[in-house]
CSV table of C-alpha atoms in Angstrom, one decimal:
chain,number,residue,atom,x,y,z
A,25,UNK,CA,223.6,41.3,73.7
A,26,UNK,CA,223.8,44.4,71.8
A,27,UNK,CA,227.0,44.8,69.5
A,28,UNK,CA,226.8,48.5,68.7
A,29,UNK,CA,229.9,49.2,70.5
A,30,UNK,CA,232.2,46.8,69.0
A,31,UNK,CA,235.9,47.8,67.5
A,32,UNK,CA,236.4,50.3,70.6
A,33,UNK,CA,239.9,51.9,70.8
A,34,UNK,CA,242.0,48.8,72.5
A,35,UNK,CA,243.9,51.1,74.2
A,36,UNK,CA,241.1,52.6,76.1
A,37,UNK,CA,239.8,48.7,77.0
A,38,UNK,CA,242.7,46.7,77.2
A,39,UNK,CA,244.1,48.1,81.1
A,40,UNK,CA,247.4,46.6,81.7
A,41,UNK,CA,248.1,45.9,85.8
A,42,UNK,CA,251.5,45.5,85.7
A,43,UNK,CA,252.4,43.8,88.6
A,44,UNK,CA,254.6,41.5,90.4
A,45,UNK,CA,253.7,37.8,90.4
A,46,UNK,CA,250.9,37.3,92.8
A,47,UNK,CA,250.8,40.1,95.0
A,48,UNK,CA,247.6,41.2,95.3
A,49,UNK,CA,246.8,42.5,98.8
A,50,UNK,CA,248.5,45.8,99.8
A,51,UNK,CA,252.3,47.2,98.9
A,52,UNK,CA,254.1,48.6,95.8
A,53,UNK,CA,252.4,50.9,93.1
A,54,UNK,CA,251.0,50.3,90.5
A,55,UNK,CA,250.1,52.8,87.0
A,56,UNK,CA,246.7,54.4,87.2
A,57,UNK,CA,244.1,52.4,85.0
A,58,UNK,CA,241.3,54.2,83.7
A,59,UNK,CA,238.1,52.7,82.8
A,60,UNK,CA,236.0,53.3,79.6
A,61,UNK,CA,234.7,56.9,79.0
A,62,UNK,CA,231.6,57.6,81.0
A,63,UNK,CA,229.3,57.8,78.3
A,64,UNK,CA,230.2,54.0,77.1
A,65,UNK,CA,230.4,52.7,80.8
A,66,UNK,CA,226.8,53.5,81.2
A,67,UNK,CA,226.0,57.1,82.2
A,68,UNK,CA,223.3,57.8,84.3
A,69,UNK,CA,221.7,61.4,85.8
A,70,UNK,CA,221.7,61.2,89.6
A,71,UNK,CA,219.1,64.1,89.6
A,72,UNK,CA,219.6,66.7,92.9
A,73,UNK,CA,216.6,67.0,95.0
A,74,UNK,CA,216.4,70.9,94.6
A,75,UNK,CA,215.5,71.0,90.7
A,76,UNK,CA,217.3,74.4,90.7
A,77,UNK,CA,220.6,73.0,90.7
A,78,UNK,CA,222.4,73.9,87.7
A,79,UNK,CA,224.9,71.7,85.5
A,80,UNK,CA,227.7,73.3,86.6
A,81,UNK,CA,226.6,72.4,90.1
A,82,UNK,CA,227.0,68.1,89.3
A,83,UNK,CA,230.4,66.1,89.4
A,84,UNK,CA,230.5,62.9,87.5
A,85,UNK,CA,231.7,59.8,89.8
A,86,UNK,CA,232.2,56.4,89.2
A,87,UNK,CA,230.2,54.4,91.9
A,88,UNK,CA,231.3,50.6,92.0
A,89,UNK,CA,228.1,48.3,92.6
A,90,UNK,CA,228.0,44.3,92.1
A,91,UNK,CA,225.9,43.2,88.7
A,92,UNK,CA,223.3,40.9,88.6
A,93,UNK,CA,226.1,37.7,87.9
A,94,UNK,CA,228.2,38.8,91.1
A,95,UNK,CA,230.5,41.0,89.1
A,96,UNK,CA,232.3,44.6,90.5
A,97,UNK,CA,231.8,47.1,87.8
A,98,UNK,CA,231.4,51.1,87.3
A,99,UNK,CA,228.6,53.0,86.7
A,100,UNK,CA,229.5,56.4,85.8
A,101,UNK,CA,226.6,58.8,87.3
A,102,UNK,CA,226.1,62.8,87.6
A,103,UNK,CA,225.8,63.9,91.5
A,104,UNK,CA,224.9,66.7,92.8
A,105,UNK,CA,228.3,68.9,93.8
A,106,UNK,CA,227.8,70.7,97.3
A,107,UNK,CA,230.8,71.5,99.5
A,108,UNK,CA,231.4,67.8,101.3
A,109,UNK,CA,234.4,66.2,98.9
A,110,UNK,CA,233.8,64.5,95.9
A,111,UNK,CA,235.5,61.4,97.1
A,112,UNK,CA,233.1,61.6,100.3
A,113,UNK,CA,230.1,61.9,98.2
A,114,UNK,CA,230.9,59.3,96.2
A,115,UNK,CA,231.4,56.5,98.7
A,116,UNK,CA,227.8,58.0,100.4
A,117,UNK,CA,226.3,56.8,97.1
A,118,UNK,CA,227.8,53.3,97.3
A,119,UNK,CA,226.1,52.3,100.5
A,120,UNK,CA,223.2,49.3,100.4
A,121,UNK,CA,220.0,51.8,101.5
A,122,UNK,CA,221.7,55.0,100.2
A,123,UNK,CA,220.7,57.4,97.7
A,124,UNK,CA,222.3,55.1,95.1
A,125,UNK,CA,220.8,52.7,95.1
A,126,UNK,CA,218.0,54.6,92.9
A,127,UNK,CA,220.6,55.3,90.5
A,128,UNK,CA,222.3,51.9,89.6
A,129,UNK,CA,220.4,49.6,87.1
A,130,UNK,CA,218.2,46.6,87.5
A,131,UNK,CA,220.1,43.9,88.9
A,132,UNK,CA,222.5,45.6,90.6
A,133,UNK,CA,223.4,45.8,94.6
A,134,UNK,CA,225.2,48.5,96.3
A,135,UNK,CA,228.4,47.6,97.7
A,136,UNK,CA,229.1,49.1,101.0
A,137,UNK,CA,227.4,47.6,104.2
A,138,UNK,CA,224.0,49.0,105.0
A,139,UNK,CA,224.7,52.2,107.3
A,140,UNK,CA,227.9,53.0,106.7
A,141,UNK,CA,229.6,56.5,107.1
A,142,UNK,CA,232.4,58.1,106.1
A,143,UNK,CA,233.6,59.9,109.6
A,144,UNK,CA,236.6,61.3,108.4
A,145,UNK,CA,238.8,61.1,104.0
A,146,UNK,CA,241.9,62.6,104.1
A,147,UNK,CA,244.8,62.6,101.5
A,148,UNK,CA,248.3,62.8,102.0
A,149,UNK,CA,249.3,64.8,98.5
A,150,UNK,CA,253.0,63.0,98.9
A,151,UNK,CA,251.9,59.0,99.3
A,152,UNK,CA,248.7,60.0,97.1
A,153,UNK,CA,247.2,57.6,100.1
A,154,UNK,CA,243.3,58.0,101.4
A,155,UNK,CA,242.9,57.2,104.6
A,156,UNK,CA,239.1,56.4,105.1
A,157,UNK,CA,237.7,56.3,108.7
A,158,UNK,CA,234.4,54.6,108.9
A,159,UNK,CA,232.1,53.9,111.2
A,160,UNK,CA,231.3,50.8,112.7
A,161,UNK,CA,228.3,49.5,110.2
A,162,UNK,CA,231.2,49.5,107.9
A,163,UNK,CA,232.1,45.8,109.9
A,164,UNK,CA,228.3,44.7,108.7
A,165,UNK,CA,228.9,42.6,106.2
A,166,UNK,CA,228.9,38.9,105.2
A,167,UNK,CA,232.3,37.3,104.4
A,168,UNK,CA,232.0,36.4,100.7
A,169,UNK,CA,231.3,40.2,100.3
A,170,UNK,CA,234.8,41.0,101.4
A,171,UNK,CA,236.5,40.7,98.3
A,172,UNK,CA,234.2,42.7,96.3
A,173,UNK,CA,233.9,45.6,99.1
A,174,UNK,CA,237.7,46.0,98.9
A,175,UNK,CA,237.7,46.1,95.0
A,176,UNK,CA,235.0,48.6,94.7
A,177,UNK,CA,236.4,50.7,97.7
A,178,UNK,CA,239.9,50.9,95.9
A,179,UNK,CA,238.8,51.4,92.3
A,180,UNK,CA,236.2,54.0,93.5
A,181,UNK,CA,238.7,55.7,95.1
A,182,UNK,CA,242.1,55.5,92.8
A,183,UNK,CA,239.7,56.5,90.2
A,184,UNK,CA,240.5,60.0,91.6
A,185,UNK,CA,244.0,61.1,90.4
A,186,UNK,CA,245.3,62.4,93.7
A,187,UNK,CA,245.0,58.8,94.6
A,188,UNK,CA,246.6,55.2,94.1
A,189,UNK,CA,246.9,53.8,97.6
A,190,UNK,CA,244.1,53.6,100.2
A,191,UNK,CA,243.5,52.5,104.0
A,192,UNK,CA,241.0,52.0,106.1
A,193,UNK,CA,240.4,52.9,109.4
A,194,UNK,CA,237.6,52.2,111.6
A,195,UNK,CA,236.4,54.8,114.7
A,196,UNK,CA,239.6,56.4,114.5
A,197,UNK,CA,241.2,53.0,114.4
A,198,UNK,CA,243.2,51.6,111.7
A,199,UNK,CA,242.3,48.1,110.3
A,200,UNK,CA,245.1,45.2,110.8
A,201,UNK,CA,242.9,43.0,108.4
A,202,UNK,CA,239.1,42.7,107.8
A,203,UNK,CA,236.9,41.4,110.1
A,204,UNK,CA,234.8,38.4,108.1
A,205,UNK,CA,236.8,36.9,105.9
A,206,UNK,CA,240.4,38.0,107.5
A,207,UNK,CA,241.7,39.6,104.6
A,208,UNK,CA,245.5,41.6,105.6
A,209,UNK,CA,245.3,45.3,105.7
A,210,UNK,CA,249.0,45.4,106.9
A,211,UNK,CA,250.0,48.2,104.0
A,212,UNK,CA,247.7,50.4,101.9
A,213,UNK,CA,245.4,48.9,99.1
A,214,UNK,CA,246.3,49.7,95.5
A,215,UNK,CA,244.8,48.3,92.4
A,216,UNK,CA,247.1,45.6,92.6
A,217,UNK,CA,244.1,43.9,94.6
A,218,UNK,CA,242.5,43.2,91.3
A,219,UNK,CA,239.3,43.2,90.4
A,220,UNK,CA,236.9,40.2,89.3
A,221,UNK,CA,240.5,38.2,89.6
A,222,UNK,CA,239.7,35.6,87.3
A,223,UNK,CA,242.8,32.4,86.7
A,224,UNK,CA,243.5,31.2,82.7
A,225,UNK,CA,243.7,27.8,82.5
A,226,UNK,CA,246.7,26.3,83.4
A,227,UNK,CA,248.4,29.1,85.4
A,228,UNK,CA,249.9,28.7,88.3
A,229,UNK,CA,249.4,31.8,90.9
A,230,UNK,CA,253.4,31.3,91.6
A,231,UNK,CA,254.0,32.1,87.7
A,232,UNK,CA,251.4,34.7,86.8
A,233,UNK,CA,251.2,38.2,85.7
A,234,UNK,CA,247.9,40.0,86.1
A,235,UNK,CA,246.3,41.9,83.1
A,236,UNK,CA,243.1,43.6,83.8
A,237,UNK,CA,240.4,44.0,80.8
A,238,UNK,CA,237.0,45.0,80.2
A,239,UNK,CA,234.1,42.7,78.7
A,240,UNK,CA,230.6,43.6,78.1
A,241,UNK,CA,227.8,42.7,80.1
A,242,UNK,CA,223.8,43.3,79.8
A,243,UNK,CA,221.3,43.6,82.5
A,244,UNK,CA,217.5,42.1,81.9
A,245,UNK,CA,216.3,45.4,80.2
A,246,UNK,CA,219.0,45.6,78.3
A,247,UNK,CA,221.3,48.2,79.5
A,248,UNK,CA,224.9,47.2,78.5
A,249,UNK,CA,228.1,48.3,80.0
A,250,UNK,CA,231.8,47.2,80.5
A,251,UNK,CA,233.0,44.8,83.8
A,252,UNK,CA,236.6,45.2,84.8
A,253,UNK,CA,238.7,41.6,84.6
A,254,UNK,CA,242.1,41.1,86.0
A,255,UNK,CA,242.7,37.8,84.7
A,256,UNK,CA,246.2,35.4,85.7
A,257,UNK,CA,248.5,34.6,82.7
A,258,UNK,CA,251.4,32.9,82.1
A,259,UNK,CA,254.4,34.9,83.5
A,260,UNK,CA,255.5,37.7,80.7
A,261,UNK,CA,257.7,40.6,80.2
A,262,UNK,CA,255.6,42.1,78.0
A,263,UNK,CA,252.2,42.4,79.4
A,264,UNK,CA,251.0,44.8,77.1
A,265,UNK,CA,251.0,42.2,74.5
A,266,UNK,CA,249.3,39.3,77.1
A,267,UNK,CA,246.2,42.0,77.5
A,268,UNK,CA,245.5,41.8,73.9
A,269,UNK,CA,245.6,38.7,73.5
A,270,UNK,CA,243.6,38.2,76.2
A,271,UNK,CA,241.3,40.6,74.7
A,272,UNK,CA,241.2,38.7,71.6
A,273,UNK,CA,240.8,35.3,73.3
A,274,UNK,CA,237.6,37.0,75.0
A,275,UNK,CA,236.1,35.9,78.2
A,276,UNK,CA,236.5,32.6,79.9
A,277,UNK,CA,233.7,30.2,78.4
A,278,UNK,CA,232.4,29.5,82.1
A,279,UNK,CA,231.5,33.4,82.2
A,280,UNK,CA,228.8,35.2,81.0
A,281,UNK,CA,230.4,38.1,79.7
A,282,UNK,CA,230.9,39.2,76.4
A,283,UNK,CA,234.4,40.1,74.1
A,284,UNK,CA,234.0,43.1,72.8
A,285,UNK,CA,235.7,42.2,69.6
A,286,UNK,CA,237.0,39.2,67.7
A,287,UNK,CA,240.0,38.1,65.8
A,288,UNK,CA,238.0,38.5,62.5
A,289,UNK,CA,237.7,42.3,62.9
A,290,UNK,CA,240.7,43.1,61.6
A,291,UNK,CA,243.3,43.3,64.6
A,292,UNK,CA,246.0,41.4,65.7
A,293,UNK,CA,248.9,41.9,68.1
A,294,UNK,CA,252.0,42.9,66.6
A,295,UNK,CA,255.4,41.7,67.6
């Protein structure tokens, strides 16, 4: 892999989820996390069909798509800005036979079931909640893509700051949990889900705090871009320190991804 980007601002790449123990599905907020600026995520142009469309006419969204090694990551992509919402548009570009599909790199898969629609978005500017009402090809899906739908359908959307929680509904119908894999939707989504939820060695999900990091990965040709980890540690009050650590351990040695930086490039945690 290519290590031009190495010795990035840790503070950009080292995304601290600080939650409670093991809490994962639904309930309690969490801060936002931002990912990595566009332009080192992986920009591409999503060009409009009317070539007249100006610059000032595009929006740029973060679609979530699974990589070629099963991993939920962001591609940050220009759209073409017409009066349907942002957030609408965006999850249009994350269904399997959409328009996004063109855009994401070799090796990747759109996330949401082929078919989908978004009937209805709405946020409550209080609860900073989207409530999403699909269709039914939403339900289309095979249960070990459950996990990674809800992760990119919550990141995608709580990468909006109007947003941190989000549920789903289904023909005017909320969900009560998901239909495959049973998953509880019995409180709104937040990014305390996780994403990519990975376990250190040794922890114990009774015991753990979750700190969420980005790693590099590269597709065949050889475009690189960062993957979102939330990986299990040892219980800590002070999980700003675990996610550098973390950051300096790198990525599990069963994984394919790639630190970006090592001990020996001059940083180390302070106490």
């Amino acid at each position: 892999m290519k290590r031009n980007i190495w010795g990035r601002s840790i503070g950009v790449l080292a995304c601290v989820g600080l939650l409670a123990g093991c809490s994962f599905i639904g309930g309690g907020g969490s801060p936002p996390i931002d990912p990595p600026p566009a332009a080192e995520a992986g920009e591409r142009e999503a060009l409009p069909a009317a070539a007249e469309i100006s610059e000032g006419e595009t929006f740029t969204a973060s679609l979530y798509a699974v990589d070629g090694d099963g991993y939920v990551a962001p591609i940050s992509v220009r759209l073409p800005f017409d009066t349907t919402e942002v957030a609408r548009k965006t999850l249009q570009y994350m269904v399997k036979g959409g328009p996004g599909d063109a855009l994401l790199p070799a090796g990747f898969a759109s996330l949401l079931p082929e078919g989908t629609e978004v009937v209805s978005l709405a946020v409550d500017a209080a609860s900073k909640t989207a409530t999403i009402d699909f269709n039914e090809a939403f339900l289309g899906y095979e249960p070990e893509e459950e996990r990674r739908i809800l992760e990119g359908l919550v990141w995608a959307m709580t990468s909006f700051p109007t947003v941190e929680y989000v549920q789903l509904w289904v023909e005017g119908r909320p969900l009560k949990e998901m239909p495959a894999a049973g998953t509880p939707l019995d409180a709104p989504l937040s990014r305390k889900i996780g994403i990519n939820v990975e376990r250190a060695s040794g922890v114990h999900f009774t015991r753990a705090t979750p700190v969420t990091l980005y790693f590099l990965n590269e597709t065949a040709d050889g475009f690189t871009y960062y993957v979102p980890v939330t990986r299990l540690v040892e219980w800590t009050e002070d999980p700003a320190r675990a996610a550098v650590e973390e950051l300096v351990k790198g990525p599990l040695p069963e994984s394919r991804l790639e630190a970006v930086f090592f001990p020996g490039d001059g940083f180390s945690p302070r106490g």
